[in-house]
Amino acid sequence: MSISQNAPTRHAKLIAWVNEVAQMTQPDSIYWCNGTKKEYDAMIKIMVDGGLATPLAKKPNSYLFRSDASDVARVENRTYIASKSKDDAGPTNNWINPEELKTTMRSLYKGCMKGRTMYVIPFSMGPIGSPIAKIGVELSDSPYVVTNMHIMARVGKKVLEVLGENGEFIPCLHTVGKPLLSCQDDSGKWPCAPLDKKYIAHFPETREIWSYGSGYGGNALLGKKCLALRIASVQARDEGWLAEHMLILKVTNPEGKSKYVAAAFPSACGKTNLAMLVPTIEGWKVETVGDDIAWMKPGKDGKLYAINPEAGFFGVAPGTAMDTNPNAMLSITANTIFTNVALTEDGDVWWEGIGYDAPGKLIDWTGKPWIQDKGNKSQAPSAHANARFTAPAQQCPAIAANFDDPAGVPIDAILFGGRRPSTIPLVHQAKSWNHGVFMGSIVGSEITAAALDLKAGTIRRDPFAMLPFCGYNMGDYFAHWVKMGEKNPNTGIKFFFVNWFRKTKEGKWLWPGYGENSRVLKWVFEQCEGTGKSVETPIGIMPTADAIELPAGVSADDMKELLTVDVEGWKAELADVKQNHYSKFSNLPKALAEELAALEARLA
Ligand code: SAT
Ligand code: MN
């Protein structure tokens, strides 16, 4: 099969690759995506006609999908960093020799698109033509992927124009891994391969992504975690920038002065809520630049400039409500794809934590009738815990006007956080760049539902929230952060560690979170301005007892507990870091060992 005749590009390398993949995967036809609304609608129609998508009467141009039970989240134990040497993948990544993995995957890919169309999806991560943006091309046999990529990235003809005849692109190969026999269709069943046949593979040296057998989220929308984090982190290391699992927000004080904050939290820790926060304090404003990924490059003035490489939100639905995240709720009133939420009788969506009772008889995410039984604590939820919405960023009422600025925004502060019921105070600030890198390196969180194969409830270290997303040796990644500080002494960036998830011994939340987190952002802003009230403590710089105004329901005693340095807790924390975390890295940078020793000494 030769397709160069009708390819809308003269990029010889791209055409050759498309031909090569088509020969291997044997699709019935090949379709080059142009990124238009017409194309989006045509893809949706295919899926509605095939029984895979349900139009939602209550939400214009919006659709519900139900995936397979084996295909509801990223699968970390099927995700590989296949660098030539195992050492380059490091102790935190799954590794297979790239040649071996390619041999295995080639045999799976053989004929895997039979009976399907192969879509060629040219996409840009970042505003098209931005000096910080990168181009990828995804080949996929999933119209679900095409529509989601339309929302999450900039897709189509314009990308091919920028690519020209010789431009650089990252090849991303994807299949659901379910060829169709002649005249067969999916019969309304989400196509994918069984768990042990799923592979999400990254080849960092050749900058390639090969994904097999999953149609869901970060396993299949290859621009997101695969390109914008795993492969981009390798490029960032080589080129002297940062590809991070961070939201970007703009915070403006009552005088109209703004700061830009980037923040890393492990998946499903309320990152989208923070990115879209509605401040509870008079006169302050928060606007969204990004909710998941930040690419930061040094500018001529020495500051780090960040872009959000994505164009949409792939957010967790359960728990999203008008009182927890009104901006997210308002972003998903139309033109949205819902996956694995519940369906109401009148054609709307519903999920646990949406803020009101389930209206009547629902269809749950598995397709079965479901009636809310509030007396029954063990009732299975109607929406999957990792159910998602895919919505265009431009629909967010809080989207920053410069969200799309190809130059990016200058970052003033970087926040780290996680779900930590004890020890870690509400907020503390690093004393230096390397102390900030140390903070990022020891991030830990209670496990949630975003990854399929981890036990919920336990705490795992998730450095920089990059554990599942770093495309190379995490020890080298720490070293890259240290080096970025040495090479860029004038970023002015201040680092903070926040924890909205402190509980009392009785298990009661100490901090209300959500919009009230603006009080902490205000202190962060003031620290960047040099006007905040603060004290030096052994663990870093902290707000004075009166620096942060108390939200309703938080007593002065609660605040005292939130801002206490729990010396014994920290000693246990550092012992754990040493024994169970840093010990994994034979290449741990000296600067981090020194930060740990200095902190131990300050606590002694
Ligand atoms: O499925 S994704 O990887 O895109 C979302 C997440 O796990 O954070
Ligand atoms: Mn994420």
XYZ file of C-alpha atoms and ligand atoms in Angstrom:
613
model
C 0.000 0.000 0.000
C 1.458 3.375 -0.957
C -0.242 6.480 0.280
C 2.158 9.239 -0.721
C -0.221 10.176 -3.598
C -2.949 11.582 -1.355
C -0.825 12.730 1.575
C -1.348 16.466 2.236
C 2.384 16.937 2.846
C 5.681 16.583 1.038
C 7.550 15.626 4.172
C 9.326 12.541 2.806
C 10.276 11.119 6.189
C 6.719 11.413 7.473
C 5.266 9.821 4.359
C 7.785 6.980 4.514
C 6.943 6.326 8.175
C 3.185 6.351 7.504
C 3.740 3.858 4.656
C 5.921 1.639 6.783
C 3.412 1.528 9.647
C 0.526 0.907 7.230
C 2.391 -2.033 5.753
C 2.888 -3.493 9.221
C -0.568 -2.785 10.691
C -2.632 -3.257 7.485
C -5.479 -0.778 7.982
C -8.349 -0.825 5.461
C -7.737 2.864 4.772
C -5.647 5.826 5.803
C -7.048 9.220 6.711
C -4.977 12.386 7.229
C -6.572 14.604 9.885
C -7.069 18.284 9.081
C -8.287 19.397 12.499
C -11.617 20.863 11.352
C -14.923 20.840 13.203
C -16.365 18.880 10.281
C -13.790 16.181 10.834
C -14.540 16.107 14.574
C -18.241 15.703 13.889
C -17.579 12.928 11.370
C -15.503 10.995 13.930
C -18.232 11.408 16.536
C -20.834 10.172 14.058
C -18.828 7.016 13.408
C -18.781 6.330 17.139
C -22.448 7.202 17.750
C -23.466 4.973 14.833
C -21.220 2.213 16.195
C -22.850 2.388 19.626
C -19.668 3.603 21.356
C -20.759 7.181 22.025
C -24.017 8.470 23.527
C -25.068 12.043 22.668
C -26.053 14.021 25.770
C -29.370 15.838 25.362
C -28.530 18.207 28.241
C -25.069 19.185 27.048
C -24.745 20.560 23.516
C -22.260 18.754 21.300
C -21.183 16.491 24.157
C -20.879 12.722 24.311
C -20.520 9.911 26.794
C -18.168 6.957 26.315
C -17.898 3.807 28.417
C -14.574 2.055 28.250
C -13.631 -1.534 29.010
C -13.005 -2.521 32.652
C -9.361 -3.269 31.780
C -8.971 0.165 30.219
C -9.924 2.838 32.749
C -6.580 4.460 33.667
C -2.903 4.559 32.868
C -1.211 1.220 33.467
C 2.145 1.926 35.032
C 3.354 -1.664 35.088
C 2.811 -1.858 31.306
C 4.619 1.465 30.706
C 8.253 1.190 29.585
C 11.269 3.424 29.170
C 13.241 1.433 26.646
C 16.587 3.193 26.618
C 19.625 1.333 25.306
C 21.016 0.932 28.775
C 18.880 -0.090 31.744
C 20.781 2.396 33.855
C 19.472 5.280 31.756
C 15.880 4.302 32.599
C 16.892 4.186 36.255
C 15.466 2.435 39.301
C 11.966 3.942 39.072
C 11.078 3.001 35.484
C 10.165 -0.308 33.848
C 12.811 -1.210 31.326
C 13.080 -3.633 28.436
C 15.882 -3.659 25.898
C 14.580 -1.527 22.990
C 15.345 -4.096 20.294
C 13.653 -6.846 22.279
C 10.622 -4.663 23.003
C 10.365 -3.584 19.363
C 10.465 -7.225 18.256
C 7.652 -8.109 20.665
C 5.598 -5.095 19.695
C 6.154 -5.510 15.950
C 4.619 -8.947 16.139
C 1.629 -7.498 17.996
C 1.346 -4.604 15.521
C 1.323 -7.020 12.548
C -2.138 -6.714 11.015
C -3.481 -5.023 14.168
C -5.422 -2.353 12.225
C -7.217 -4.784 9.892
C -10.795 -3.699 9.355
C -10.050 -0.209 10.683
C -8.950 3.185 9.419
C -5.532 4.478 10.361
C -5.753 8.143 11.261
C -2.699 10.352 10.785
C -2.896 13.066 13.434
C -0.328 15.881 13.103
C -0.313 17.840 16.362
C 1.526 20.623 18.107
C 2.169 20.623 21.839
C 2.180 24.325 22.575
C 0.917 27.190 20.409
C 1.649 26.356 16.758
C 4.980 27.880 15.801
C 5.985 28.831 19.386
C 9.746 28.465 19.949
C 8.878 26.329 22.990
C 6.358 24.086 21.127
C 7.072 20.600 19.744
C 5.392 18.743 16.908
C 4.276 15.133 17.026
C 2.396 12.905 14.619
C 0.175 10.197 16.063
C -0.943 7.246 13.967
C -3.985 5.700 15.589
C -6.868 3.426 14.654
C -9.149 5.058 17.225
C -11.603 7.834 16.324
C -11.932 8.388 20.106
C -8.252 9.329 20.096
C -8.752 11.659 17.122
C -11.561 13.588 18.858
C -9.731 13.782 22.177
C -6.552 14.938 20.425
C -8.596 17.663 18.683
C -9.400 19.012 22.165
C -6.132 18.329 23.985
C -3.660 19.501 21.307
C -3.511 21.758 18.246
C -4.235 19.360 15.387
C -4.227 19.363 11.602
C -3.243 21.253 8.481
C -1.517 24.178 10.191
C 0.818 21.778 11.956
C 1.833 20.202 8.639
C 2.504 23.700 7.298
C 4.908 24.456 10.165
C 6.494 21.026 9.720
C 7.239 21.779 6.045
C 9.269 19.205 4.126
C 11.975 18.563 6.701
C 10.695 19.661 10.080
C 11.328 17.581 13.176
C 8.462 15.550 14.606
C 8.049 12.878 17.248
C 6.487 9.736 15.783
C 3.743 8.342 18.056
C 2.267 4.995 17.052
C -0.975 3.877 18.657
C -3.446 1.065 18.198
C -6.287 -0.247 20.310
C -4.949 -3.693 19.488
C -8.203 -5.172 18.278
C -8.245 -5.933 14.548
C -11.664 -6.593 13.018
C -12.426 -9.647 10.914
C -14.181 -9.008 7.622
C -17.580 -7.360 8.033
C -17.173 -7.321 11.817
C -17.559 -4.153 13.882
C -17.052 -3.321 17.568
C -20.758 -4.038 18.293
C -20.842 -1.155 20.749
C -17.972 -2.575 22.830
C -14.944 -0.397 23.641
C -12.082 -1.962 21.683
C -8.789 -2.730 23.443
C -6.424 -5.603 24.162
C -6.241 -7.537 27.447
C -4.047 -6.067 30.201
C -1.073 -8.365 29.624
C -0.973 -7.351 25.962
C -1.021 -3.599 26.623
C 2.282 -1.765 26.118
C 3.018 1.942 26.479
C 6.588 2.153 25.249
C 9.029 5.048 24.991
C 12.326 4.968 23.145
C 14.171 8.018 24.499
C 17.255 7.859 22.271
C 15.261 7.698 19.041
C 12.448 9.859 20.487
C 9.690 7.403 19.547
C 6.455 6.385 21.276
C 4.769 3.029 20.633
C 1.496 2.270 22.367
C -0.470 -0.954 21.990
C -3.751 -2.236 23.342
C -5.270 0.656 25.311
C -7.635 3.351 24.093
C -7.729 5.330 27.310
C -6.268 8.653 28.443
C -2.549 8.948 28.850
C -2.036 5.476 27.333
C -3.559 6.557 24.038
C -3.534 10.373 23.753
C 0.178 10.230 23.131
C 0.803 13.987 23.128
C 0.095 14.191 26.837
C 2.121 12.139 29.333
C 4.080 10.188 26.700
C 5.326 13.110 24.595
C 4.908 16.209 26.761
C 6.467 14.547 29.822
C 8.376 11.312 29.188
C 10.002 12.157 25.854
C 10.072 15.944 26.478
C 11.873 15.425 29.815
C 14.704 13.759 27.890
C 14.791 16.581 25.352
C 14.692 19.117 28.192
C 17.685 17.471 29.879
C 19.653 17.556 26.627
C 18.593 21.093 25.678
C 18.684 22.846 29.067
C 15.014 23.356 29.949
C 12.325 21.721 32.098
C 9.330 19.548 31.101
C 7.282 19.213 34.255
C 4.066 17.717 35.615
C 2.940 21.139 36.822
C -0.095 23.381 36.577
C 0.471 27.057 35.808
C -1.654 29.785 37.362
C -1.648 33.563 37.414
C -2.464 35.227 40.720
C -3.313 38.930 40.813
C -3.540 41.065 43.951
C -6.096 43.871 44.559
C -3.566 46.433 43.230
C -3.477 44.581 39.897
C 0.005 43.127 40.260
C 0.421 39.525 39.018
C 2.664 36.554 39.782
C 2.874 33.241 37.950
C 2.956 30.049 39.956
C 3.764 26.528 38.737
C 2.802 23.610 40.953
C 3.500 19.885 41.007
C 1.146 17.452 42.711
C 0.785 13.737 42.060
C -2.157 12.797 39.783
C -5.656 13.385 41.191
C -4.502 15.541 44.150
C -6.707 18.505 43.297
C -4.347 20.036 40.745
C -7.153 21.003 38.383
C -9.018 22.555 41.336
C -5.994 24.653 42.289
C -5.389 25.706 38.686
C -8.990 27.002 38.482
C -9.350 28.211 42.047
C -11.861 30.920 42.927
C -10.263 32.960 45.743
C -12.276 33.486 48.920
C -10.287 36.619 49.752
C -11.523 40.019 48.626
C -9.986 41.531 45.550
C -7.683 38.628 44.638
C -7.905 36.871 41.299
C -6.621 33.525 40.034
C -6.492 32.667 36.337
C -5.585 29.391 34.665
C -2.700 28.960 32.249
C -2.494 25.161 32.524
C -3.785 22.364 34.739
C -1.313 19.537 34.173
C 1.931 20.188 32.281
C 4.452 23.045 32.126
C 7.382 23.453 29.762
C 9.797 26.046 31.146
C 12.687 27.597 29.254
C 15.195 30.253 30.304
C 14.504 33.630 28.701
C 16.987 36.398 27.862
C 16.290 38.120 31.209
C 17.277 34.994 33.146
C 13.729 34.128 34.205
C 12.062 30.828 33.319
C 9.199 31.194 30.818
C 6.482 28.556 30.882
C 3.922 27.386 28.363
C 1.117 24.918 28.813
C 1.751 22.503 25.934
C -1.879 21.344 25.998
C -5.045 22.928 24.596
C -7.605 21.198 26.786
C -8.306 19.619 30.145
C -8.453 15.874 30.753
C -9.849 16.197 34.255
C -11.129 13.772 36.885
C -14.928 14.036 37.056
C -15.804 12.521 40.462
C -15.576 15.192 43.151
C -15.918 18.019 40.639
C -18.884 20.199 41.656
C -20.053 23.810 41.561
C -18.773 24.323 45.099
C -15.410 22.535 44.654
C -14.515 23.759 41.167
C -17.108 25.999 39.493
C -14.696 26.917 36.691
C -14.273 23.259 35.754
C -18.057 22.737 35.880
C -18.558 25.767 33.613
C -15.848 24.492 31.247
C -17.778 21.279 30.596
C -21.275 22.529 29.808
C -20.804 21.917 26.063
C -18.360 20.466 23.496
C -17.101 17.964 26.041
C -16.263 14.269 25.948
C -17.167 12.347 29.105
C -15.664 8.941 29.754
C -16.952 6.475 32.364
C -19.360 8.807 34.158
C -23.007 7.881 34.810
C -25.880 8.820 32.478
C -29.202 10.243 33.656
C -32.568 9.474 32.090
C -32.855 12.948 30.619
C -29.470 12.748 28.893
C -27.166 14.409 31.387
C -24.082 13.200 33.253
C -23.733 12.441 36.964
C -20.957 11.343 39.261
C -20.165 10.896 42.923
C -19.383 14.282 44.456
C -21.146 16.328 41.748
C -22.907 18.248 44.524
C -26.479 16.916 44.283
C -28.280 13.587 44.563
C -28.555 11.262 41.605
C -31.763 12.156 39.765
C -33.728 8.907 39.458
C -32.569 5.899 37.555
C -29.075 6.175 36.062
C -26.983 4.007 33.792
C -23.623 3.453 35.504
C -20.229 3.489 33.819
C -20.457 -0.237 33.124
C -23.741 0.271 31.262
C -26.020 -1.156 33.958
C -29.081 0.469 35.616
C -28.130 2.179 38.898
C -30.272 3.820 41.575
C -28.634 5.749 44.386
C -28.989 3.988 47.747
C -27.641 6.419 50.308
C -28.235 3.940 53.141
C -25.866 1.470 51.495
C -22.269 2.561 52.157
C -20.888 -0.311 50.091
C -22.862 0.532 46.958
C -20.547 0.494 43.960
C -20.140 4.019 42.564
C -22.019 4.912 39.396
C -19.044 6.687 37.845
C -15.587 5.143 37.761
C -13.237 6.836 40.264
C -10.987 7.838 37.343
C -13.856 8.944 35.081
C -12.779 11.939 33.008
C -13.956 14.931 31.042
C -12.124 16.237 27.996
C -12.865 19.921 27.416
C -11.298 22.795 25.450
C -9.223 25.074 27.732
C -10.745 28.133 26.056
C -14.111 27.206 27.597
C -12.783 27.799 31.102
C -14.177 31.105 32.453
C -10.890 31.581 34.361
C -8.562 30.949 31.416
C -5.801 33.582 31.360
C -5.800 35.897 28.348
C -2.163 34.943 27.688
C -2.796 31.174 28.004
C -1.888 30.888 24.356
C 1.079 33.334 24.300
C 3.856 31.622 22.325
C 6.430 33.419 24.514
C 5.101 31.805 27.705
C 4.721 33.383 31.152
C 7.562 34.209 33.607
C 7.418 31.877 36.621
C 7.820 33.479 40.083
C 7.091 30.538 42.396
C 7.057 26.756 42.261
C 4.845 24.760 44.626
C 5.088 21.115 45.568
C 2.412 19.160 47.396
C 0.719 15.852 47.981
C -1.879 14.196 50.164
C -0.163 14.046 53.555
C -2.426 13.526 56.579
C 0.435 14.278 59.022
C 3.910 15.858 59.497
C 4.023 18.208 56.497
C 2.738 21.683 57.504
C 0.246 23.769 55.541
C 3.090 25.647 53.855
C 6.840 26.115 54.133
C 9.297 27.819 51.849
C 12.709 26.641 50.691
C 15.790 28.595 51.728
C 17.495 28.198 48.359
C 17.179 26.653 44.896
C 18.781 23.385 46.035
C 16.573 23.254 49.108
C 13.646 23.626 46.691
C 14.969 20.787 44.553
C 15.286 18.714 47.736
C 11.624 19.455 48.552
C 10.569 18.386 45.068
C 12.643 15.230 45.299
C 10.877 13.980 48.448
C 7.250 14.668 47.416
C 5.010 11.862 48.600
C 1.295 11.236 48.500
C -1.450 8.851 49.410
C -2.302 6.692 46.418
C -5.490 7.526 44.479
C -7.285 6.061 41.503
C -5.409 7.598 38.542
C -3.164 4.553 38.179
C -4.777 1.187 37.723
C -2.214 -1.012 39.353
C -1.367 0.565 42.716
C -2.879 -0.047 46.119
C -5.085 2.849 47.243
C -4.466 4.363 50.679
C -0.711 3.826 51.060
C 1.878 6.629 50.712
C 4.408 6.530 47.948
C 7.247 8.892 47.107
C 6.521 10.692 43.893
C 9.414 13.116 43.308
C 8.263 16.274 41.534
C 5.064 14.263 40.848
C 7.154 12.839 37.991
C 7.526 9.226 39.147
C 5.330 7.818 36.348
C 6.395 10.491 33.862
C 10.188 10.899 33.927
C 11.650 9.505 30.707
C 15.105 8.813 32.134
C 16.988 8.008 35.335
C 15.332 9.920 38.188
C 18.729 10.503 39.845
C 19.935 12.200 36.656
C 16.676 14.151 36.622
C 17.452 15.482 40.129
C 20.925 16.417 38.874
C 19.373 18.249 35.926
C 17.289 20.346 38.346
C 20.399 21.186 40.389
C 22.236 22.124 37.192
C 19.346 24.314 36.017
C 19.775 26.333 39.223
C 23.521 26.706 38.691
C 23.116 27.713 35.052
C 20.235 30.107 35.711
C 21.086 32.028 38.876
C 18.653 34.862 38.111
C 15.297 33.108 37.804
C 14.149 34.712 41.072
C 12.008 31.605 41.607
C 10.990 30.749 45.166
C 9.986 27.197 46.116
C 7.191 26.224 48.488
C 5.823 22.980 49.880
C 2.075 22.991 50.568
C -0.228 20.436 52.159
C -4.000 20.939 52.037
C -4.628 17.445 53.368
C -3.648 17.589 57.059
C -5.913 15.692 59.417
C -6.340 15.648 63.190
C -5.599 12.455 65.111
C -9.359 11.838 64.965
C -9.234 11.987 61.174
C -10.896 15.385 60.734
C -9.594 17.734 58.018
C -7.659 20.651 59.542
C -7.836 22.856 56.465
C -10.910 23.464 54.270
C -8.927 23.571 51.017
C -10.421 24.586 47.639
C -11.014 28.375 47.396
C -9.510 28.916 50.851
C -6.147 27.843 49.434
C -6.050 31.395 48.044
C -4.935 32.449 51.550
C -1.784 30.401 51.096
C -1.338 31.701 47.542
C -1.547 35.220 48.969
C 1.322 34.453 51.361
C 3.303 32.927 48.475
C 2.661 36.121 46.475
C 3.809 38.267 49.420
C 6.957 36.191 49.889
C 7.783 36.763 46.218
C 7.201 40.493 46.760
C 9.219 40.499 49.978
C 6.252 41.749 52.034
C 5.130 38.474 53.679
C 5.335 37.892 57.419
C 7.633 34.947 58.000
C 9.924 33.127 60.393
C 12.933 30.894 59.854
C 12.432 27.351 61.152
C 14.572 24.218 60.885
C 12.541 22.985 57.895
C 12.490 26.297 56.033
C 10.739 29.659 56.002
C 7.207 29.629 57.423
C 4.364 32.107 57.865
C 4.080 33.729 61.286
C 0.981 32.747 63.264
C -0.851 35.864 62.034
C 0.469 35.913 58.455
C -2.423 33.931 57.012
C -5.929 35.089 57.861
C -8.053 32.256 59.285
C -10.828 30.895 57.071
C -14.205 30.147 58.666
C -14.090 26.932 60.680
C -10.333 27.068 61.308
C -9.464 28.059 64.884
C -6.236 29.691 66.016
C -5.339 26.314 67.554
C -5.955 24.524 64.250
C -3.690 27.063 62.553
C -1.038 26.504 65.187
C -1.157 22.787 64.471
C -1.092 23.397 60.718
C 2.068 25.482 61.114
C 3.859 23.407 63.747
C 7.233 21.915 62.952
C 6.682 18.320 64.022
C 10.320 17.541 64.852
C 9.779 13.846 65.580
C 7.590 13.462 62.496
C 10.264 15.097 60.352
C 13.005 12.902 61.784
C 10.928 9.843 60.837
C 10.272 11.409 57.425
C 13.978 11.929 56.761
C 14.833 8.426 57.955
C 12.271 7.107 55.474
C 13.668 9.312 52.689
C 17.147 7.978 53.360
C 16.293 4.311 53.756
C 13.486 3.808 51.289
C 13.859 6.561 48.719
C 17.311 8.136 48.281
C 18.912 4.711 48.754
C 17.473 3.727 45.358
C 19.696 6.251 43.568
C 23.379 5.372 43.291
C 23.709 8.629 41.338
C 21.958 10.879 43.862
C 23.426 14.381 43.401
C 25.755 15.456 46.203
C 23.753 18.661 46.575
C 20.683 16.683 47.672
C 22.586 14.498 50.150
C 23.932 17.764 51.576
C 20.443 19.285 51.844
C 19.260 16.183 53.696
C 22.229 16.258 56.090
C 21.777 19.988 56.718
C 18.087 19.514 57.505
C 18.913 16.627 59.861
C 21.419 18.841 61.633
C 18.892 21.687 61.961
C 16.352 19.303 63.508
C 18.814 17.713 65.949
O -4.619 9.382 31.847
S -3.747 10.542 32.080
O -2.376 10.090 32.266
O -3.789 11.439 30.951
C -4.274 11.395 33.447
C -3.501 11.174 34.676
O -3.283 10.036 35.074
O -3.080 12.166 35.288
Mn -1.396 14.662 35.528
